[in-house]
Short mmCIF file of C-alpha atoms in Angstrom, two decimals:
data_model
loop_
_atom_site.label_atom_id
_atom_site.label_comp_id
_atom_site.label_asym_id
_atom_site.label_seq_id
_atom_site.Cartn_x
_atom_site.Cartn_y
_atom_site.Cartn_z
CA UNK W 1 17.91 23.89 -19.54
CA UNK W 2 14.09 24.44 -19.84
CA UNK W 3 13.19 20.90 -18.24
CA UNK W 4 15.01 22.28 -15.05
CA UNK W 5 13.23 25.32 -15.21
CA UNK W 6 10.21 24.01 -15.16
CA UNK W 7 11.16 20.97 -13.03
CA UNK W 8 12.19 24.13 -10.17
CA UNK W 9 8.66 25.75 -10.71
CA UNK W 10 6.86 22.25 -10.44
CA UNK W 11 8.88 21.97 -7.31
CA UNK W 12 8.51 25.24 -5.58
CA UNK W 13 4.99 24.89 -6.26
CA UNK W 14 5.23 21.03 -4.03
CA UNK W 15 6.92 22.47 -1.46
CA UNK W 16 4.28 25.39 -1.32
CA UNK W 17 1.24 23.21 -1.12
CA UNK W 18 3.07 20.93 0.98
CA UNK W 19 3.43 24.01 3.50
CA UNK W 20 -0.14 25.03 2.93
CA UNK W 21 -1.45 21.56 3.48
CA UNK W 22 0.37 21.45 7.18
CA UNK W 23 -0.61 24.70 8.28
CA UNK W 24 -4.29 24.30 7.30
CA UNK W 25 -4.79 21.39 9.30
CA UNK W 26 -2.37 22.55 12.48
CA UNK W 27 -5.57 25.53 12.42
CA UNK W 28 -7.67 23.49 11.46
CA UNK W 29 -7.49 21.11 14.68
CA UNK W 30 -5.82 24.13 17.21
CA UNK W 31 -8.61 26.67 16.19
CA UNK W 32 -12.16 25.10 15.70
CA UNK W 33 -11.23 21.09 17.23
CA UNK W 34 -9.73 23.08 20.28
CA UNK W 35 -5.88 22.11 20.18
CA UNK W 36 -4.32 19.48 21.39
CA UNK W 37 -3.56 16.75 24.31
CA UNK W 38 -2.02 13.00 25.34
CA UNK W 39 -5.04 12.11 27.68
CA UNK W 40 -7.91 10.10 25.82
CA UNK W 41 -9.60 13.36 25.24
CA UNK W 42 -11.05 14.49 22.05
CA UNK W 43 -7.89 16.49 21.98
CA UNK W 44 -5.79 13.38 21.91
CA UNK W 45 -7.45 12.75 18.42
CA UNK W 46 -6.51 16.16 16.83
CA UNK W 47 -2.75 14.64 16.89
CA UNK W 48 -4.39 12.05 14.61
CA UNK W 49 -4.76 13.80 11.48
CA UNK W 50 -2.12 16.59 12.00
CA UNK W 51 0.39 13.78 11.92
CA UNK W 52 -0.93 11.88 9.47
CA UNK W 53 -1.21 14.87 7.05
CA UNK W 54 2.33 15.69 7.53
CA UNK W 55 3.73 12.17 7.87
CA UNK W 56 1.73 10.12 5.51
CA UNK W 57 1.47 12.93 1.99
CA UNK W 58 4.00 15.89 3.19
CA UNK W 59 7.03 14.64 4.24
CA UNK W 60 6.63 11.53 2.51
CA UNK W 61 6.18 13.53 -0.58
CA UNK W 62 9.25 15.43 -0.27
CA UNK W 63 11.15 12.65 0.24
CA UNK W 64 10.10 10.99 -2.67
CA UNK W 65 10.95 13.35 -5.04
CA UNK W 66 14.48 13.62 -3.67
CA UNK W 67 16.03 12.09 -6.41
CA UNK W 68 14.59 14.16 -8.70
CA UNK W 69 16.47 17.31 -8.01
CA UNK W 70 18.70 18.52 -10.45
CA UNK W 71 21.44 19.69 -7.59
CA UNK W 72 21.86 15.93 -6.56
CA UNK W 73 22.58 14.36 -10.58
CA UNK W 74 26.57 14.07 -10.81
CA UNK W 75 27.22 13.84 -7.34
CA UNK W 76 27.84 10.97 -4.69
CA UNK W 77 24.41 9.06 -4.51
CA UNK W 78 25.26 8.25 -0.69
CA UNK W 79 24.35 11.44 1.14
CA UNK W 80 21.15 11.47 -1.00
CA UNK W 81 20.09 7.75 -0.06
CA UNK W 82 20.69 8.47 3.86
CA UNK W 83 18.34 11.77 3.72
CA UNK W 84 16.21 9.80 1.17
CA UNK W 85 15.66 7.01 4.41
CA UNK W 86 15.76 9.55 7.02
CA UNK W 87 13.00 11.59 5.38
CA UNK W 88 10.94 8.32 4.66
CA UNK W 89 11.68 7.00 8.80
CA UNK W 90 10.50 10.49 9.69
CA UNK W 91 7.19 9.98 7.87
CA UNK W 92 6.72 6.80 9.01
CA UNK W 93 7.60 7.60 12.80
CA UNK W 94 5.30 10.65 12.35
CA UNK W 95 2.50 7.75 10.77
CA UNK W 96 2.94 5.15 13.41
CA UNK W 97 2.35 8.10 16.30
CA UNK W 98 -0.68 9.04 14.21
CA UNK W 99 -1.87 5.99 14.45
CA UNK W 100 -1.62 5.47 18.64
CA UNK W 101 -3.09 9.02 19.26
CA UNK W 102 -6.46 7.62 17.15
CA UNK W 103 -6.11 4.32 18.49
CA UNK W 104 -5.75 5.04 22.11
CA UNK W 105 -8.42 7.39 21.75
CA UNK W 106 -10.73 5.13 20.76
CA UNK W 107 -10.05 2.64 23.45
CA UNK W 108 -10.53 5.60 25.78
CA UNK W 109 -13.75 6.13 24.17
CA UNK W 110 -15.23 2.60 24.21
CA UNK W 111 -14.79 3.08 20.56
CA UNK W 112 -14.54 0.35 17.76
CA UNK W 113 -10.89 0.61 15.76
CA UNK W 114 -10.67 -0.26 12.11
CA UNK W 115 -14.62 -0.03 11.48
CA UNK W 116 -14.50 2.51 8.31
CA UNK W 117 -13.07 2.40 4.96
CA UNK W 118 -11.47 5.51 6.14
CA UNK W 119 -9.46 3.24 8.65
CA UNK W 120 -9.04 0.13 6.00
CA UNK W 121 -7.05 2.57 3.68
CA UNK W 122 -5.14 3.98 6.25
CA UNK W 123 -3.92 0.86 7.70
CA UNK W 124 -3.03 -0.51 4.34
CA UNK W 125 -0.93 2.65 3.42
CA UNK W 126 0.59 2.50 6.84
CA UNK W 127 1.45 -1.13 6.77
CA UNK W 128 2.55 -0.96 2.71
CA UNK W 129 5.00 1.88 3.98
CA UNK W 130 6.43 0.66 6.67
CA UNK W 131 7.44 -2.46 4.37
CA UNK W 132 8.17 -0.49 1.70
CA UNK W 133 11.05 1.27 3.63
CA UNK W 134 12.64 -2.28 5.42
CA UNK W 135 12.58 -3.90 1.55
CA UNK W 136 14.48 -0.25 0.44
CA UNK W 137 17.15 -0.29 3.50
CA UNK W 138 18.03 -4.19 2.90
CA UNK W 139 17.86 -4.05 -0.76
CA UNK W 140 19.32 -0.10 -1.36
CA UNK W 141 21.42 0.80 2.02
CA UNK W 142 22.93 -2.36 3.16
CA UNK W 143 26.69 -3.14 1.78
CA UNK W 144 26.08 -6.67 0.79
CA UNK W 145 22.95 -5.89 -1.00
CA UNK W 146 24.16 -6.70 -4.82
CA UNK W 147 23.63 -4.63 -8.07
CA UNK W 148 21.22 -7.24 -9.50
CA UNK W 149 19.00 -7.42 -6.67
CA UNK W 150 18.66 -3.57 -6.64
CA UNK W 151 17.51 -3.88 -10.79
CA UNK W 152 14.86 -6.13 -9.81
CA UNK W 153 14.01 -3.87 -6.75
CA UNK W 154 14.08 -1.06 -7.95
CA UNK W 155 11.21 -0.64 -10.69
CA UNK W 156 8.77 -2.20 -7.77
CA UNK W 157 10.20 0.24 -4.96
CA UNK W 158 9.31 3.23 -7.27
CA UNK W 159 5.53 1.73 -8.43
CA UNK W 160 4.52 0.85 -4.92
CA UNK W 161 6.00 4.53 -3.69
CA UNK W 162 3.69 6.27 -5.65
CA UNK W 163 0.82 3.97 -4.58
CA UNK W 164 1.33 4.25 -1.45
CA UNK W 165 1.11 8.38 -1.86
CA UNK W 166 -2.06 7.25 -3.63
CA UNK W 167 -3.32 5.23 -1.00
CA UNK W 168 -2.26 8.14 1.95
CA UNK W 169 -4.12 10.51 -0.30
CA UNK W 170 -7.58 8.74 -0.43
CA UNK W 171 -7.09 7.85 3.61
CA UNK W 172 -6.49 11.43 4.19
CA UNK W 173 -9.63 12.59 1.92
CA UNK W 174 -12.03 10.09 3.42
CA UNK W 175 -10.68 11.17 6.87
CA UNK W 176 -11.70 14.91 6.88
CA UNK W 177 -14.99 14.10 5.06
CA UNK W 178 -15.45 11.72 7.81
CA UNK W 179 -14.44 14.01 10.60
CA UNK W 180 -16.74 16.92 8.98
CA UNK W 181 -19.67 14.90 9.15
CA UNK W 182 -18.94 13.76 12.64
CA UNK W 183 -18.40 17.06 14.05
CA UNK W 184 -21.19 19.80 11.85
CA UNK W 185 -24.41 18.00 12.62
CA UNK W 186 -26.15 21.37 13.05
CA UNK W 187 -26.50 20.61 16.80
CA UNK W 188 -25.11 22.37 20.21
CA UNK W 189 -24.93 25.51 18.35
CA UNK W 190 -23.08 24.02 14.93
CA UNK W 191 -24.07 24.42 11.95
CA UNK W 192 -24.57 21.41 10.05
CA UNK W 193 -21.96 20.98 6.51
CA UNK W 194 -24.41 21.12 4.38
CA UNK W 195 -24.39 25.28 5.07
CA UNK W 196 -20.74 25.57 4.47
CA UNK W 197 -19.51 27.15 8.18
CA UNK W 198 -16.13 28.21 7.94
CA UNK W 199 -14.98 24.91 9.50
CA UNK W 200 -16.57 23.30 6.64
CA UNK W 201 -14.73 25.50 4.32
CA UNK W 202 -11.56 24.90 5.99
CA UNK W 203 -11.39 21.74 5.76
CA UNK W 204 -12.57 21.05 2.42
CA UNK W 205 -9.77 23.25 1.38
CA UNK W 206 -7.54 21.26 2.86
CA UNK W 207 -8.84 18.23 1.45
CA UNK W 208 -8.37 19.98 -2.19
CA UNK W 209 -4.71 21.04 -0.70
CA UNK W 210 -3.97 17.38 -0.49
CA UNK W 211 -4.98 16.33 -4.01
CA UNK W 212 -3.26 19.38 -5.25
CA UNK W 213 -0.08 18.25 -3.63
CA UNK W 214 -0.02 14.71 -4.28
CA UNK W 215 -0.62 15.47 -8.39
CA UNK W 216 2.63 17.61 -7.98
CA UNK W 217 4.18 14.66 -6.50
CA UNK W 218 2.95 12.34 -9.34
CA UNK W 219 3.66 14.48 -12.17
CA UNK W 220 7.25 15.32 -10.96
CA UNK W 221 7.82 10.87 -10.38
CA UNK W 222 6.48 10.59 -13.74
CA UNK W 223 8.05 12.91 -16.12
CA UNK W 224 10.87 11.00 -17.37
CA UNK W 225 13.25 13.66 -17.95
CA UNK W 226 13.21 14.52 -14.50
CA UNK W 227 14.35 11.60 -13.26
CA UNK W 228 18.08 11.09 -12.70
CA UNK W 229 20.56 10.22 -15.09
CA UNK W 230 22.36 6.91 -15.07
CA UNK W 231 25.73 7.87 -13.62
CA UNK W 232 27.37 4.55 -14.37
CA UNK W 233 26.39 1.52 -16.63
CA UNK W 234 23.71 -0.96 -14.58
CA UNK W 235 26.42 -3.78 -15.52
CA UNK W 236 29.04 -2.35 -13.76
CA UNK W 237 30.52 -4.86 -11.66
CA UNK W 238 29.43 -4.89 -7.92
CA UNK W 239 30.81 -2.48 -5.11
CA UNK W 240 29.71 -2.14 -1.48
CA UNK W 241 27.80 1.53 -1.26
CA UNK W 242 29.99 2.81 1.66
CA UNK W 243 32.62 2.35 -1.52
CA UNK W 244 30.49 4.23 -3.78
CA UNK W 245 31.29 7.59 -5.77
CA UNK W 246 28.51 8.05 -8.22
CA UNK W 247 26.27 5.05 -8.66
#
């Protein structure tokens, strides 16, 4: 009883920073960068990390510690792997529009793309995910996808999920340090970072939001007696998931 206990508090507390993590950079870009817009404008780009903050660590968080939850151990696995997917798509969907709002920006800009480390990791957490999630849909969703297949599968799916949350994290960090240098350079009436303005503040909080969040994450994929039981030997023989009942 005292693993779920403290398995509950580990999650409330994820689901708390996860909040606070969203919110501080939806003010973050609507209150100092100016809000938003779908024109090539400077407000084009504040889609860029709103979306990537929520796509890329939040909701891609959240759905990665699915499994963990005590309420789904015991039950049909099904209804957990579909909002396991559909959680995952939404991140990625949420990623890939991330992406085109910097992207078109850019071009709109006469901007290079894919210049900065910032961009590099990014781009490799982006591309990583996105075939991350068509390897778990053939391998854990698709009827004729067979029980050995999903042994060998599985301990890579889980490794590369949490390195991929790794990867989103250090994007995400370089991102706002990047973006804080850009925009405090102590001219047309900024002050520079270096003097902490409350922009500076902000978004350094966020960035310590982030790494907050994703250690949650970590901690609650690592601790072994969080994850869910077994619910029927690995040898059983072979049975299409729509047929399912507890794998």
């Amino acid at each position: 009883m005292r693993p779920i206990v403290i398995f509950y508090g580990f999650y409330l507390l994820c689901f708390g920073l996860g909040v606070a993590c969203v919110v501080c950079v939806y003010l973050w870009n609507s209150k100092w960068r100016g809000g938003f817009a779908w024109d090539g404008s400077p407000l084009q780009f504040n889609w860029h990390p709103v979306l990537m903050v929520t796509g890329l660590v939040v909701v891609y968080g959240n759905g990665a510690v699915l499994y963990r939850i005590p309420l789904t151990w015991g039950q049909n696995k099904l209804p957990w792997k579909l909002l396991h997917a559909a959680l995952m798509l939404l991140a990625l969907v949420l990623s890939i529009v991330g992406l085109c709002a910097v992207f078109d920006f850019h071009n709109a800009q006469k901007t290079p793309n894919l210049y900065s480390i910032h961009s590099w990791i990014g781009i490799a957490a982006t591309a990583l995910f996105a075939m991350q999630w068509v390897a778990g849909m053939a391998g854990f969703l698709l009827p004729c996808s067979p029980i050995s297949l999903r042994k060998r599968l599985k301990p890579m799916h889980v490794w590369l999920g949490g390195s991929i949350l790794t990867l989103s994290i250090a994007a995400c960090i370089s991102g706002i340090n990047e973006k804080l240098f850009f925009v405090l350079k102590g001219i047309n009436m900024t002050q520079p970072y270096s003097a902490l303005p409350p922009e500076a503040l902000l978004g350094n909080s966020l960035g310590v939001l982030i790494i907050a969040f994703g250690l949650v994450v970590l901690k609650i994929l690592s601790t072994r007696e969080w994850q869910r039981p077994d619910s029927r030997p690995e040898d059983m023989a072979y049975t299409p998931l729509l047929q399912e009942e507890n794998e």
